[in-house]
Coordinates of C-alpha atoms in Angstrom, one line a residue:
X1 CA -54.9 -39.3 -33.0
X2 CA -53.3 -43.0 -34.0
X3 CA -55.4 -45.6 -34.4
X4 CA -54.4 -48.5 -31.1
X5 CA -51.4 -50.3 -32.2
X6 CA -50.8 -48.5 -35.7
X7 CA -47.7 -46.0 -35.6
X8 CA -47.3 -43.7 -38.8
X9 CA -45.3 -45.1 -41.7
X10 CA -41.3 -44.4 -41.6
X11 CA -40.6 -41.1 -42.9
X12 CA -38.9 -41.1 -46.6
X13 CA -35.2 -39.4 -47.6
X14 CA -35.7 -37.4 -50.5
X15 CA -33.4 -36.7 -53.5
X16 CA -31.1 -39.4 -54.0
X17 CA -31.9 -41.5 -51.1
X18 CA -35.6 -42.2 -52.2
X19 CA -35.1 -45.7 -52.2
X20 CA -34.0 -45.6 -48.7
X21 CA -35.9 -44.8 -45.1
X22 CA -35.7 -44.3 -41.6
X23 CA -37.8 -45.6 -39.5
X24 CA -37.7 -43.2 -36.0
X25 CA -39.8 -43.2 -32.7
X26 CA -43.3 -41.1 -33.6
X27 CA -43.4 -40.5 -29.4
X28 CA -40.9 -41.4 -26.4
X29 CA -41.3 -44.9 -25.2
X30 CA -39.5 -48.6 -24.6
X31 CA -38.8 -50.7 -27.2
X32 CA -40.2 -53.6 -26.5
X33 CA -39.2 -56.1 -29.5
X34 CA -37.4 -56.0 -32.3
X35 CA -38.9 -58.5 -34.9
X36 CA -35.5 -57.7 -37.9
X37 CA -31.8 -57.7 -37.9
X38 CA -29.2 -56.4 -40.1
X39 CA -29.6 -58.1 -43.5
X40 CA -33.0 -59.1 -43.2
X41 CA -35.8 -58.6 -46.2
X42 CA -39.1 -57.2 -44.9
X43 CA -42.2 -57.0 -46.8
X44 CA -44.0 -53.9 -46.9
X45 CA -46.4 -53.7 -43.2
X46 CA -44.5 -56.3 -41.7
X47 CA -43.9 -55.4 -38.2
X48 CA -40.3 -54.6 -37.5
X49 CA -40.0 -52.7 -34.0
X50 CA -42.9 -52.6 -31.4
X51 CA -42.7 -49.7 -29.0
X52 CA -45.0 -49.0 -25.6
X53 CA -45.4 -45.7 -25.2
X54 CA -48.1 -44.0 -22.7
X55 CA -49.5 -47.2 -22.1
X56 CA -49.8 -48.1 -25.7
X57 CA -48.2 -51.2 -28.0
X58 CA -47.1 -49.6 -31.3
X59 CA -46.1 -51.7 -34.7
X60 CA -43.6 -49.9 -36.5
X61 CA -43.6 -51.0 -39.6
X62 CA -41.9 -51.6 -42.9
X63 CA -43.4 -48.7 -45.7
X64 CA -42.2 -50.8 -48.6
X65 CA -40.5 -54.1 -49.7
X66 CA -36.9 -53.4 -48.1
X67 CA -33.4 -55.2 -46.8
X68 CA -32.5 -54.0 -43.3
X69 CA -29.5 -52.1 -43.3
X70 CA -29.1 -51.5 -40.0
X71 CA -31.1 -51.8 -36.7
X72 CA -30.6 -49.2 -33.8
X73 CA -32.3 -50.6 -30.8
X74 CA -32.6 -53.2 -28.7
X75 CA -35.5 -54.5 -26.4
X76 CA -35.5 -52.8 -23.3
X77 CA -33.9 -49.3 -24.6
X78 CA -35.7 -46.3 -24.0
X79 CA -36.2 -43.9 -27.0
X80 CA -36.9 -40.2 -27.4
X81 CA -39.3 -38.8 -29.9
X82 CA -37.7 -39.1 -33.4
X83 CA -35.0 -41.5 -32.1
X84 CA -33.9 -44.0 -35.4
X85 CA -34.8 -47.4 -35.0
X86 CA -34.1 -48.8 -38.0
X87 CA -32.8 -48.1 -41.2
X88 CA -34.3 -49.8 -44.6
X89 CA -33.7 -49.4 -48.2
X90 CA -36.2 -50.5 -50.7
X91 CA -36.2 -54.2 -52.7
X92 CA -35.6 -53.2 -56.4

């Protein structure tokens, strides 16, 4: 099980995309902030999306130095497992 508050790091592309990720809902849930916008640079851990789900605050967070490409949600929207929130690519 997840530790309180810690979500899993954002899956990886593979292949030519490497330097790219997609950050997606680990569980169903409300998005309850959204700490990035487009064009934004994150450092790697810095929380960029915070979910509730099952009575449960999680940080989704950035795996690596990145520039938002593009966000997905808003506060308030309801997600499904594996929804995209966010879409990063990495800091060269």
């Amino acid at each position: 099980p997840e530790a309180a508050g810690r979500a899993p790091p954002a899956r990886r592309r593979t292949g030519a995309e490497e330097d790219s990720a997609r950050l997606t809902a680990q569980m169903p849930g409300q998005v309850r902030a959204v700490h990035v916008a487009n064009g934004d640079s994150v450092a790697r851990g810095q929380t960029l999306v915070i979910l509730e789900a099952m009575k449960m605050e999680l940080r989704m967070t950035a795996p690596f130095d990145a520039t938002i490409q593009r966000v997905h949600v808003q506060p308030g929207d309801v997600v499904e497992r594996d929804a995209l929130l966010v879409e990063l690519k990495a800091i060269p």
